[in-house]
mmCIF file of C-alpha atoms in Angstrom:
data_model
loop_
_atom_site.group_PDB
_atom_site.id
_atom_site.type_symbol
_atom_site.label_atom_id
_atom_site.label_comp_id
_atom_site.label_asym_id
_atom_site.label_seq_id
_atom_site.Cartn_x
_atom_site.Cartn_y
_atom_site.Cartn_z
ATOM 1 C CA UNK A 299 156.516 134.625 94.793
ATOM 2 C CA UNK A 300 152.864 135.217 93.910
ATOM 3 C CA UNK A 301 150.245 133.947 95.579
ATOM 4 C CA UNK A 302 147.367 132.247 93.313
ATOM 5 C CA UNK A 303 143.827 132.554 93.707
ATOM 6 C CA UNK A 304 141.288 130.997 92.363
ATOM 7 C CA UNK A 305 137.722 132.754 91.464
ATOM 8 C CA UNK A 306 134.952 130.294 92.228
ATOM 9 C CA UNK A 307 133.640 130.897 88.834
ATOM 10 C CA UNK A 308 136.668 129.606 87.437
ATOM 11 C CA UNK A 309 137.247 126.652 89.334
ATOM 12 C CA UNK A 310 133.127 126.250 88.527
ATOM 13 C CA UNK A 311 134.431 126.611 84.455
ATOM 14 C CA UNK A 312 137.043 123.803 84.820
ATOM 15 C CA UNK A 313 134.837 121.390 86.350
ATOM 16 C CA UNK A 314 132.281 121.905 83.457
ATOM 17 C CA UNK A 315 134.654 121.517 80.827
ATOM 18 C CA UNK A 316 136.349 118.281 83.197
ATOM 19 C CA UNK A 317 132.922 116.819 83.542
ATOM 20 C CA UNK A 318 132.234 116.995 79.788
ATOM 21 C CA UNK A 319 135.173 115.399 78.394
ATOM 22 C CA UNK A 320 135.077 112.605 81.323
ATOM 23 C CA UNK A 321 131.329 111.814 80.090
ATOM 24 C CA UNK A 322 133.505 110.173 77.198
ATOM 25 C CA UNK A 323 137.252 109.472 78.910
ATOM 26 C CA UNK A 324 137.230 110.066 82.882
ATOM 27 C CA UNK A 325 140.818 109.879 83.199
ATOM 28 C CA UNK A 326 141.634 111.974 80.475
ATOM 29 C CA UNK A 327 138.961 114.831 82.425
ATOM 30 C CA UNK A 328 141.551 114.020 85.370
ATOM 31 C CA UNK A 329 144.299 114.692 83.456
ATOM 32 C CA UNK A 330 143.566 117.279 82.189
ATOM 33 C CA UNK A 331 142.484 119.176 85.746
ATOM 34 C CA UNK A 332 145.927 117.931 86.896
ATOM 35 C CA UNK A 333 147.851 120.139 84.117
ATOM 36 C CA UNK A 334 145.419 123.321 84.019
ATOM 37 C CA UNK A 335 146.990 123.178 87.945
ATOM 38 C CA UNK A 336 150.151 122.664 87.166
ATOM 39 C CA UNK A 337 150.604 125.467 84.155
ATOM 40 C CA UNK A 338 148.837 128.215 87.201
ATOM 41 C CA UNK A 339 151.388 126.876 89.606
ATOM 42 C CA UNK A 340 153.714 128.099 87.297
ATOM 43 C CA UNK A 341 152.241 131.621 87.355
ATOM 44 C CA UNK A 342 153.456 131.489 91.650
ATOM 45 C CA UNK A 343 157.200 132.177 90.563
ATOM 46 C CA UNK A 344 156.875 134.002 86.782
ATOM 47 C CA UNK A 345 153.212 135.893 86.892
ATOM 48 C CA UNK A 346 153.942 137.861 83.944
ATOM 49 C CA UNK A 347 154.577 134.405 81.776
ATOM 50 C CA UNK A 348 151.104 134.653 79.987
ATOM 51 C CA UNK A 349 150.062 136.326 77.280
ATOM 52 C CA UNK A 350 147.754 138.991 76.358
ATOM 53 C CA UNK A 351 144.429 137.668 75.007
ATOM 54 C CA UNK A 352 143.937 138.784 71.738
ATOM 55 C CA UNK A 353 140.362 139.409 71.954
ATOM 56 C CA UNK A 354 141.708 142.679 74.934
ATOM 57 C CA UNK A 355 144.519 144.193 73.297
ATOM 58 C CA UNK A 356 146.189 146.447 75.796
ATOM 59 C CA UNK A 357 144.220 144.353 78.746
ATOM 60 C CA UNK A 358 145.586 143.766 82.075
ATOM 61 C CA UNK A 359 144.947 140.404 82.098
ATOM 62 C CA UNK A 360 146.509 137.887 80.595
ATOM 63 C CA UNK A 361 146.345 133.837 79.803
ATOM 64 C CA UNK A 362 148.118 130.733 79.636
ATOM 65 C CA UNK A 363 146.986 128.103 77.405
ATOM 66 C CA UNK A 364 146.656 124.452 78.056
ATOM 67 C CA UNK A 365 144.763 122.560 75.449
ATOM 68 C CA UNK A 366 142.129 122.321 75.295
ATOM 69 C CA UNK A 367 141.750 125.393 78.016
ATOM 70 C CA UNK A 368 142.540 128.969 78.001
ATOM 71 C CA UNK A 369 142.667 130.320 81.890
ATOM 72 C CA UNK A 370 142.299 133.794 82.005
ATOM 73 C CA UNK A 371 144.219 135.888 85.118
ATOM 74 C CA UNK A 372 145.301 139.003 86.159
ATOM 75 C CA UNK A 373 148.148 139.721 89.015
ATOM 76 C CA UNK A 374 148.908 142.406 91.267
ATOM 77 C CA UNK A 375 152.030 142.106 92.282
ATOM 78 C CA UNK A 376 151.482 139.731 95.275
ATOM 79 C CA UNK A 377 148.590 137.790 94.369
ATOM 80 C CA UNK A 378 147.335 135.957 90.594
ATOM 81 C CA UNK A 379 143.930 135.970 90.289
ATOM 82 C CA UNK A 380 142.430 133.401 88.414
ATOM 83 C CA UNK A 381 139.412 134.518 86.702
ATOM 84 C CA UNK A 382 137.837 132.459 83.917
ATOM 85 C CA UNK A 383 138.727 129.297 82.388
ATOM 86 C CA UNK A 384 137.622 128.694 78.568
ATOM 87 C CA UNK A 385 137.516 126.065 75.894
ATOM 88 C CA UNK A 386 140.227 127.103 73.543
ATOM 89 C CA UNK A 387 137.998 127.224 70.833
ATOM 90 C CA UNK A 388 135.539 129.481 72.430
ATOM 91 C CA UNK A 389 136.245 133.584 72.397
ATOM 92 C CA UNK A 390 136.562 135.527 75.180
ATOM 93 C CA UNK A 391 133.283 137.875 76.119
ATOM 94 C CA UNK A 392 135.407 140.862 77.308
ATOM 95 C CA UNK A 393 132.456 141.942 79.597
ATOM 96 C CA UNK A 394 132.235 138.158 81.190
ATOM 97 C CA UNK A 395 135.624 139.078 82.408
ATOM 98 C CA UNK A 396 135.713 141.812 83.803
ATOM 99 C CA UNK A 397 132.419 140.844 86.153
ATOM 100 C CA UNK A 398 134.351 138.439 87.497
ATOM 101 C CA UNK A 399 137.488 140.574 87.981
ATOM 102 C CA UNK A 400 135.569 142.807 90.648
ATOM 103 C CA UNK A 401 134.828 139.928 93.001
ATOM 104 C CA UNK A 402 137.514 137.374 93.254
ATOM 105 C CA UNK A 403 136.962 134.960 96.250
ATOM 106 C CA UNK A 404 140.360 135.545 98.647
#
């Protein structure tokens, strides 16, 4: 079993996204925190379950997607690291990534 941790810039990304859509529904902004948590609990027992972003072919990271979120992570074995958490609509900034990759908060 993997242990999950999460960047504080991504944690930082899902409240801005949360606090946006509960401007208009707050319980749907709960909701949806409650089930980005849930899908990266997942990654605990099956780390390799997400799949390669296509914006990094060949990439050691990898995502899960739930809508409207992509969360971005990369494992190493023992630990997932959760990196970067993006509107689904939104592309991934390859370098944005990777600066976060070098300092994740343990």
């Amino acid at each position: 079993m993997a242990e999950i941790v999460w960047s504080e810039p991504a944690l930082s990304d899902l409240d801005a996204i949360a606090d946006y859509i509960a401007l208009e529904d707050p319980a749907a902004a709960s909701e949806l925190v409650r089930r980005v948590f849930s899908h990266v609990e997942q990654l605990a027992e099956h780390p390799e379950s997400g799949s390669r972003p296509s914006e990094l072919k060949r990439s050691r990271y990898r995502q899960i997607v739930e809508p409207p979120c992509r969360v971005f992570y990369r494992h190493d074995g023992n630990r997932g690291f959760i990196l970067h958490v993006l509107r689904s609509e939104r592309l991934l900034r390859k370098e944005r990534l990777a600066s976060r990759a070098r300092r994740p908060k343990t």
